[in-house]
Coordinates of C-alpha atoms in Angstrom, one line a residue:
Chain F
M1 CA 0.0 -0.1 -0.2
T2 CA 1.7 3.1 -1.3
L3 CA 1.4 6.7 0.8
R4 CA 0.1 8.8 -2.0
P5 CA -3.3 8.1 -1.7
I6 CA -3.9 8.9 2.0
L7 CA -1.4 12.0 1.3
T8 CA -3.8 12.9 -1.1
S9 CA -7.3 12.5 0.5
R10 CA -9.0 15.4 2.5
F11 CA -8.5 13.6 5.8
A12 CA -4.5 14.6 5.7
L13 CA -4.9 17.8 2.8
V14 CA -7.3 19.9 5.4
P15 CA -5.4 19.4 8.2
G16 CA -2.3 19.5 6.7
A17 CA -3.6 22.9 5.4
I18 CA -4.4 24.2 8.3
A19 CA -1.1 23.0 10.3
A20 CA 0.7 25.0 7.5
A21 CA -1.1 28.1 7.9
A22 CA -1.0 27.7 11.5
F23 CA 2.9 27.7 10.8
V24 CA 3.7 30.5 8.7
W25 CA 1.4 32.9 10.9
S26 CA 3.6 31.6 13.8
I27 CA 6.5 32.5 12.0
Y28 CA 5.2 35.7 11.1
A29 CA 3.7 36.9 14.7
D30 CA 7.3 35.2 15.8
L31 CA 8.9 37.9 13.2
N32 CA 7.0 41.4 14.3
A33 CA 6.4 40.4 17.5
G34 CA 8.7 43.4 18.8
G35 CA 6.3 45.5 21.5
L36 CA 7.0 48.5 19.7
V37 CA 4.0 50.9 19.6
T38 CA 4.6 54.1 18.2
G39 CA 2.0 57.6 16.6
V40 CA 1.3 61.2 17.3
V41 CA -0.5 62.9 19.4
T42 CA -1.9 65.9 18.4
D43 CA -3.7 69.7 20.1
A44 CA -7.2 70.4 19.4
L45 CA -5.9 72.3 15.9
G46 CA -4.2 69.0 14.7
Q47 CA -0.5 70.3 15.7
P48 CA 2.5 68.2 16.8
A49 CA 1.6 68.4 21.1
P50 CA 5.3 68.0 22.6
G51 CA 5.6 67.1 26.4
A52 CA 2.4 65.5 26.0
I53 CA 1.9 62.5 28.4
V54 CA 0.7 59.1 27.0
T55 CA -0.7 56.5 29.3
I56 CA -0.3 53.2 28.1
G57 CA -2.9 50.5 29.4
E58 CA -3.5 46.7 28.7
R59 CA -6.5 44.8 28.9
N60 CA -6.7 42.0 31.5
I61 CA -9.1 39.1 32.0
T62 CA -10.0 40.1 35.6
S63 CA -9.7 43.9 35.4
N64 CA -10.8 45.9 31.9
F65 CA -7.2 48.0 31.4
V66 CA -4.3 48.1 34.1
E67 CA -2.5 51.2 33.3
R68 CA 1.2 49.7 31.8
A69 CA 3.4 52.7 31.3
R70 CA 3.1 56.2 30.3
V71 CA 5.8 58.1 27.8
T72 CA 6.1 61.9 27.1
T73 CA 6.2 63.0 23.4
D74 CA 9.2 64.3 21.2
A75 CA 9.6 68.1 20.1
A76 CA 7.2 66.2 17.0
G77 CA 4.7 65.5 19.2
R78 CA 5.8 61.4 18.5
F79 CA 5.6 58.8 21.2
R80 CA 7.5 55.5 21.6
F81 CA 6.4 53.0 23.7
E82 CA 8.7 49.5 23.3
E83 CA 7.4 47.0 25.8
N84 CA 4.2 46.1 24.6
A85 CA 3.2 42.7 25.3
S86 CA -0.3 42.8 25.1
H87 CA -3.0 42.2 22.6
M88 CA -5.5 45.3 23.3
L89 CA -3.9 48.8 24.8
R90 CA -6.2 52.0 25.9
L91 CA -3.8 54.7 24.6
Q92 CA -4.9 58.6 26.5
A93 CA -2.9 61.7 25.7
T94 CA -2.8 64.3 28.4
G95 CA -1.2 67.4 27.1
A96 CA 1.4 69.8 28.8
D97 CA -1.0 72.6 29.7
G98 CA -3.1 69.3 31.6
A99 CA -6.0 69.3 28.4
R100 CA -6.6 65.3 27.7
G101 CA -7.7 63.3 25.0
E102 CA -10.3 60.2 24.5
P103 CA -8.9 57.2 25.2
T104 CA -8.3 55.2 22.3
I105 CA -8.2 51.7 22.1
V106 CA -6.3 49.9 19.7
R107 CA -6.2 46.5 19.1
L108 CA -3.4 44.0 17.5
W109 CA -3.3 40.6 15.9
F110 CA -1.3 39.0 18.3
R111 CA 0.2 40.2 21.5
A112 CA 3.2 42.8 21.2
Q113 CA 2.7 43.7 17.8
N114 CA 4.3 46.4 16.0
V115 CA 2.3 49.2 15.3
E116 CA 2.3 52.6 14.3
L117 CA -1.1 54.2 14.6
A118 CA -2.3 55.7 12.0
E119 CA -4.7 58.4 13.2
P120 CA -3.3 60.7 16.3
L121 CA -4.1 60.5 19.3
R122 CA -5.9 64.4 19.1
L123 CA -6.2 66.4 22.7
R124 CA -9.5 68.6 23.5
S125 CA -8.8 72.3 23.8
R126 CA -8.5 73.0 27.3
T127 CA -11.8 75.1 28.5
P128 CA -10.5 77.6 30.8
Chain K
M1 CA -44.9 11.9 -19.9
Q2 CA -44.3 15.0 -17.9
R3 CA -41.2 15.3 -15.1
P4 CA -42.7 16.4 -12.1
R5 CA -41.0 19.5 -11.4
I6 CA -38.6 19.5 -8.2
W7 CA -37.6 23.1 -8.0
P8 CA -41.0 23.6 -5.2
R9 CA -39.5 20.8 -3.0
H10 CA -36.0 21.7 -3.3
A11 CA -37.4 26.0 -2.8
A12 CA -39.0 24.1 0.9
M13 CA -35.7 22.3 1.3
V14 CA -33.8 25.3 1.3
A15 CA -36.2 27.3 3.5
V16 CA -35.8 25.0 6.5
S17 CA -32.1 24.4 6.0
A18 CA -31.7 27.7 5.7
A19 CA -34.3 28.5 9.1
M20 CA -31.7 25.6 11.1
L21 CA -29.1 27.8 10.4
V22 CA -30.2 30.7 11.9
P23 CA -28.7 29.9 14.9
F24 CA -25.8 29.1 13.8
Y25 CA -25.2 32.1 11.3
W26 CA -26.2 34.5 14.9
V27 CA -24.0 33.5 16.8
A28 CA -21.1 33.6 13.6
K29 CA -22.3 37.2 13.5
T30 CA -22.0 37.9 16.9
A31 CA -18.5 36.8 17.2
V32 CA -17.6 38.9 14.4
T33 CA -19.2 42.2 15.9
N34 CA -19.8 43.4 19.4
E35 CA -23.5 43.9 19.0
N36 CA -25.2 43.4 21.7
I37 CA -27.9 40.3 21.5
Y38 CA -30.7 41.9 23.2
A39 CA -30.4 45.0 20.6
Y40 CA -33.8 45.9 19.1
P41 CA -34.4 45.9 16.5
P42 CA -31.6 43.0 15.7
S43 CA -29.9 43.8 12.4
F44 CA -29.2 40.8 9.5
L45 CA -26.8 41.7 8.7
P46 CA -23.1 42.3 10.6
E47 CA -21.9 45.8 11.2
D48 CA -18.1 47.0 11.3
P49 CA -17.4 43.2 11.4
H50 CA -13.9 42.3 12.3
L51 CA -12.0 39.9 13.6
F52 CA -10.0 41.0 16.8
N53 CA -12.8 38.9 19.6
F54 CA -11.4 35.5 18.3
V55 CA -7.7 37.2 19.6
D56 CA -9.6 38.3 22.8
V57 CA -10.5 34.4 23.6
W58 CA -6.7 33.4 22.6
Y59 CA -4.9 35.5 25.0
L60 CA -7.2 36.4 27.4
I61 CA -7.7 33.3 28.9
P62 CA -5.4 30.0 28.1
F63 CA -7.1 28.5 25.1
S64 CA -4.4 26.8 23.9
G65 CA -4.4 24.9 26.8
Y66 CA -7.9 24.2 26.6
F67 CA -7.0 23.1 23.0
W68 CA -4.8 21.0 24.1
N69 CA -6.7 19.3 26.7
S70 CA -9.9 18.4 25.3
A71 CA -7.6 17.8 21.8
I72 CA -5.8 15.0 24.1
V73 CA -9.0 13.8 25.8
S74 CA -10.8 13.4 22.3
G75 CA -8.1 11.8 20.2
I76 CA -8.0 9.3 23.6
A77 CA -11.6 8.8 23.6
V78 CA -11.8 8.3 19.2
G79 CA -8.7 6.0 19.3
S80 CA -9.9 3.7 22.1
N81 CA -13.8 4.0 20.4
I82 CA -12.4 2.2 17.2
V83 CA -10.3 -0.5 19.4
L84 CA -12.8 -1.7 21.5
N85 CA -16.5 -1.1 19.6
A86 CA -15.0 -3.3 17.3
A87 CA -13.4 -6.0 18.7
A88 CA -17.3 -6.0 21.0
G89 CA -19.1 -5.0 17.7
F90 CA -16.9 -8.2 15.8
A91 CA -18.0 -10.3 19.1
L92 CA -21.0 -10.0 18.9
T93 CA -21.5 -11.3 15.3
K94 CA -20.2 -14.6 17.2
N95 CA -22.5 -17.2 17.9
F96 CA -21.8 -18.0 21.6
P97 CA -23.5 -18.7 25.0
G98 CA -25.5 -16.2 26.0
R99 CA -24.8 -13.9 23.6
R100 CA -28.2 -13.1 23.6
W101 CA -28.2 -11.8 26.8
V102 CA -24.8 -10.0 26.2
V103 CA -26.7 -7.6 23.5
L104 CA -29.8 -7.4 26.0
L105 CA -27.2 -6.3 28.9
L106 CA -26.0 -3.4 26.4
L107 CA -29.3 -2.6 25.3
S108 CA -30.6 -1.7 28.9
C109 CA -27.6 -0.5 30.0
M110 CA -28.3 2.6 27.2
L111 CA -31.4 3.3 29.2
I112 CA -29.4 4.5 32.8
P113 CA -28.3 8.3 32.3
F114 CA -25.3 9.3 32.3
Q115 CA -26.1 11.5 35.7
A116 CA -27.7 8.2 37.7
T117 CA -23.5 6.7 37.1
I118 CA -21.6 9.7 37.9
I119 CA -21.2 8.7 41.3
P120 CA -20.1 5.2 41.1
A121 CA -17.9 6.0 37.9
Y122 CA -16.4 9.3 40.1
L123 CA -15.2 6.4 42.6
I124 CA -14.0 3.8 40.2
T125 CA -11.6 6.7 38.5
A126 CA -10.6 7.9 41.8
K127 CA -9.3 4.1 42.7
L128 CA -7.7 4.0 40.1
G129 CA -5.8 7.0 40.7
I130 CA -6.5 8.9 37.3
L131 CA -9.0 11.9 38.6
N132 CA -7.4 15.1 37.0
T133 CA -5.6 13.2 34.0
H134 CA -6.2 13.2 30.3
L135 CA -7.0 9.2 30.8
G136 CA -9.7 10.3 33.5
L137 CA -11.3 13.1 31.6
A138 CA -11.4 10.1 29.0
A139 CA -12.3 7.5 30.6
P140 CA -16.7 7.0 30.6
L141 CA -15.8 8.1 26.9
L142 CA -13.5 5.3 25.7
T143 CA -16.8 3.4 24.7
N144 CA -19.9 3.6 23.7
I145 CA -22.5 0.9 23.1
V146 CA -25.0 2.6 19.9
C147 CA -21.1 3.1 18.3
I148 CA -20.9 -1.4 19.4
F149 CA -23.8 -2.2 17.1
V150 CA -23.0 0.6 14.3
Y151 CA -19.6 -1.9 14.0
K152 CA -21.9 -5.1 14.4
S153 CA -24.1 -4.0 11.8
A154 CA -21.1 -3.2 9.6
F155 CA -19.6 -7.0 9.8
E156 CA -22.7 -8.8 9.4
A157 CA -22.3 -6.8 6.2
V158 CA -18.8 -8.4 5.3
P159 CA -19.8 -11.8 2.9
P160 CA -18.8 -14.8 5.8
S161 CA -16.9 -17.0 2.4
L162 CA -14.2 -13.6 2.9
L163 CA -14.1 -14.2 6.5
Q164 CA -13.8 -18.5 5.8
A165 CA -11.0 -17.6 2.9
A166 CA -9.1 -15.6 5.5
R167 CA -9.4 -17.7 8.2
I168 CA -8.2 -21.1 5.8
D169 CA -4.7 -19.2 4.9
G170 CA -4.0 -19.1 8.3
L171 CA -5.4 -15.5 9.5
G172 CA -6.0 -15.3 13.6
E173 CA -9.4 -13.2 14.6
L174 CA -7.8 -10.6 15.8
R175 CA -6.1 -10.0 12.1
I176 CA -9.4 -10.6 10.3
L177 CA -10.7 -7.7 12.7
F178 CA -7.8 -5.7 11.0
R179 CA -6.7 -6.0 7.9
I180 CA -10.0 -7.2 6.7
L181 CA -13.3 -6.3 8.8
L182 CA -12.2 -2.9 9.4
P183 CA -10.9 -1.7 6.3
L184 CA -14.0 -2.8 4.9
S185 CA -15.8 -0.7 7.4
K186 CA -15.3 2.7 7.2
P187 CA -18.3 4.2 6.7
A188 CA -19.0 2.8 10.2
I189 CA -15.2 4.0 11.3
A190 CA -16.4 7.2 10.0
T191 CA -19.5 7.2 12.1
N192 CA -17.8 6.2 14.8
V193 CA -15.1 8.6 14.7
I194 CA -17.5 11.3 14.4
L195 CA -19.7 10.8 17.9
S196 CA -17.3 10.1 19.8
F197 CA -15.2 13.0 19.2
I198 CA -17.4 15.6 18.8
W199 CA -19.5 13.9 22.7
S200 CA -15.9 14.0 23.8
W201 CA -15.6 17.0 23.1
N202 CA -18.3 18.8 24.7
A203 CA -18.5 16.5 27.9
F204 CA -18.8 19.5 30.4
L205 CA -20.4 17.5 33.5
W206 CA -18.1 14.7 33.9
P207 CA -14.2 17.1 33.4
L208 CA -16.2 19.4 35.8
L209 CA -16.1 17.0 38.2
V210 CA -12.7 15.3 38.0
T211 CA -10.8 18.4 37.1
R212 CA -9.3 19.9 39.9
D213 CA -6.6 22.5 39.0
A214 CA -7.6 24.8 35.9
A215 CA -4.3 23.6 33.8
M216 CA -6.5 20.6 33.1
A217 CA -9.7 22.3 32.2
T218 CA -10.9 21.6 28.9
L219 CA -12.7 23.8 26.1
P220 CA -16.5 23.2 27.7
L221 CA -15.2 24.7 31.1
G222 CA -12.6 26.8 29.2
L223 CA -16.0 28.7 28.1
A224 CA -17.7 28.0 31.8
R225 CA -15.0 30.4 33.5
F226 CA -14.4 33.0 30.6
L227 CA -18.9 33.5 30.7
S228 CA -17.9 34.0 34.2
Y229 CA -14.9 35.9 33.8
V230 CA -16.3 38.5 30.8
E231 CA -19.3 40.1 31.5
D232 CA -19.0 42.7 28.8
T233 CA -18.3 40.9 25.9
T234 CA -20.5 39.7 24.0
G235 CA -18.4 39.3 20.8
A236 CA -15.9 38.0 22.3
L237 CA -17.6 35.3 24.0
Y238 CA -19.7 34.2 20.3
A239 CA -16.2 34.4 19.3
F240 CA -15.3 31.3 21.6
V241 CA -18.1 29.6 20.3
C242 CA -17.7 29.8 17.7
M243 CA -14.0 28.4 18.5
V244 CA -14.9 25.8 20.1
L245 CA -17.3 24.6 17.5
I246 CA -15.0 25.0 14.4
P247 CA -13.0 21.5 15.2
G248 CA -15.8 19.7 15.4
L249 CA -17.6 21.2 11.9
V250 CA -14.3 20.4 10.0
I251 CA -14.3 16.5 11.6
F252 CA -17.4 16.9 10.7
L253 CA -17.7 17.5 7.1
L254 CA -15.1 15.7 6.3
A255 CA -16.4 12.8 7.2
Q256 CA -19.8 13.6 6.5
K257 CA -20.1 11.5 3.3
E258 CA -18.8 8.0 5.2
F259 CA -21.4 9.2 8.3
V260 CA -23.9 9.0 6.3
R261 CA -23.6 5.7 5.4
G262 CA -22.3 4.5 8.5
L263 CA -26.1 5.7 9.7
T264 CA -27.9 3.7 7.0
S265 CA -26.1 0.7 6.0
G266 CA -28.1 -1.5 8.5
A267 CA -31.3 0.1 7.4
T268 CA -31.9 -2.2 4.5
K269 CA -30.5 -5.3 6.3
G270 CA -33.0 -8.0 7.3

């Protein structure tokens, strides 16, 4: 009895295809899991907000979001966080003048996925 | 002669099938959205579908651990079902004193609900020292009476002359079973694989009783734990349900042709 009919049957092909897809996905995830989160904070007018503090919270099953770190934006309003270990983050920016932005939920495809935020974190204008 | 029109029958069958698939569609739709299932009016099409709920399930609980526990338990159950049920079914095709009583005993055991046997089953498992192990989780599912009769029916359909020829050629009974009868009974094997897999994969009460720590929990237990932890994520809960269902569906779809043939093969025999 040859192996060919067994290997070409649907009982081998379907599990094999699933295993191959899982393997490829695992390699892709491993290569892109640097834990890097980058983005920009802007003020209410859309201008970069230097010196803003970005609070980063991680999703947890027992509590909703746990604060993980705080990073400060540079002169161009950019922030960079390199130690993300979660698959879901909540980012909230607070401007140097105390203006706060809306919390932004960032969902990732796998833990520690490198991500650059497509949309800036926008601060609200501070009410006098 | 005018051929009877078949489209009304097909239309009715499509409508009934669609109605039966609605709950599955609803589960899948809720899994890819964050819609509240109590929202009124309900939307039939998903709005802003995404797959992040599946990612949540994978990471918020030790899903892979639960999955492997379920896979190991189901593997043990399926493997032992094929061997033990086929052997029992083969024995029942033979004439021996008290065969009728054995058949009656097996059939009467089917009348006893599993819940009624839980305490003795638990005590036996504890005496064997296999509580909180994969073998202990699979223990009540190692054999199944329904599948014994499926094998019996399949083996009786094999021409006796074939078995006599094999005996003349010097094959022992075990080799006749594994070399001749089982290869000729693929529908029965498919039926047994599907039924034993689904029963062991979905088992909840027994694993709940015999597992002592979370590391040994199977997917249905994980689902219950997830439900108790996560109250506000309807989408993630339904994504979990989908992830539990998918392996059973894949196995059923792979073997459905043989499964249907296995269930109906004994139907036309005398």
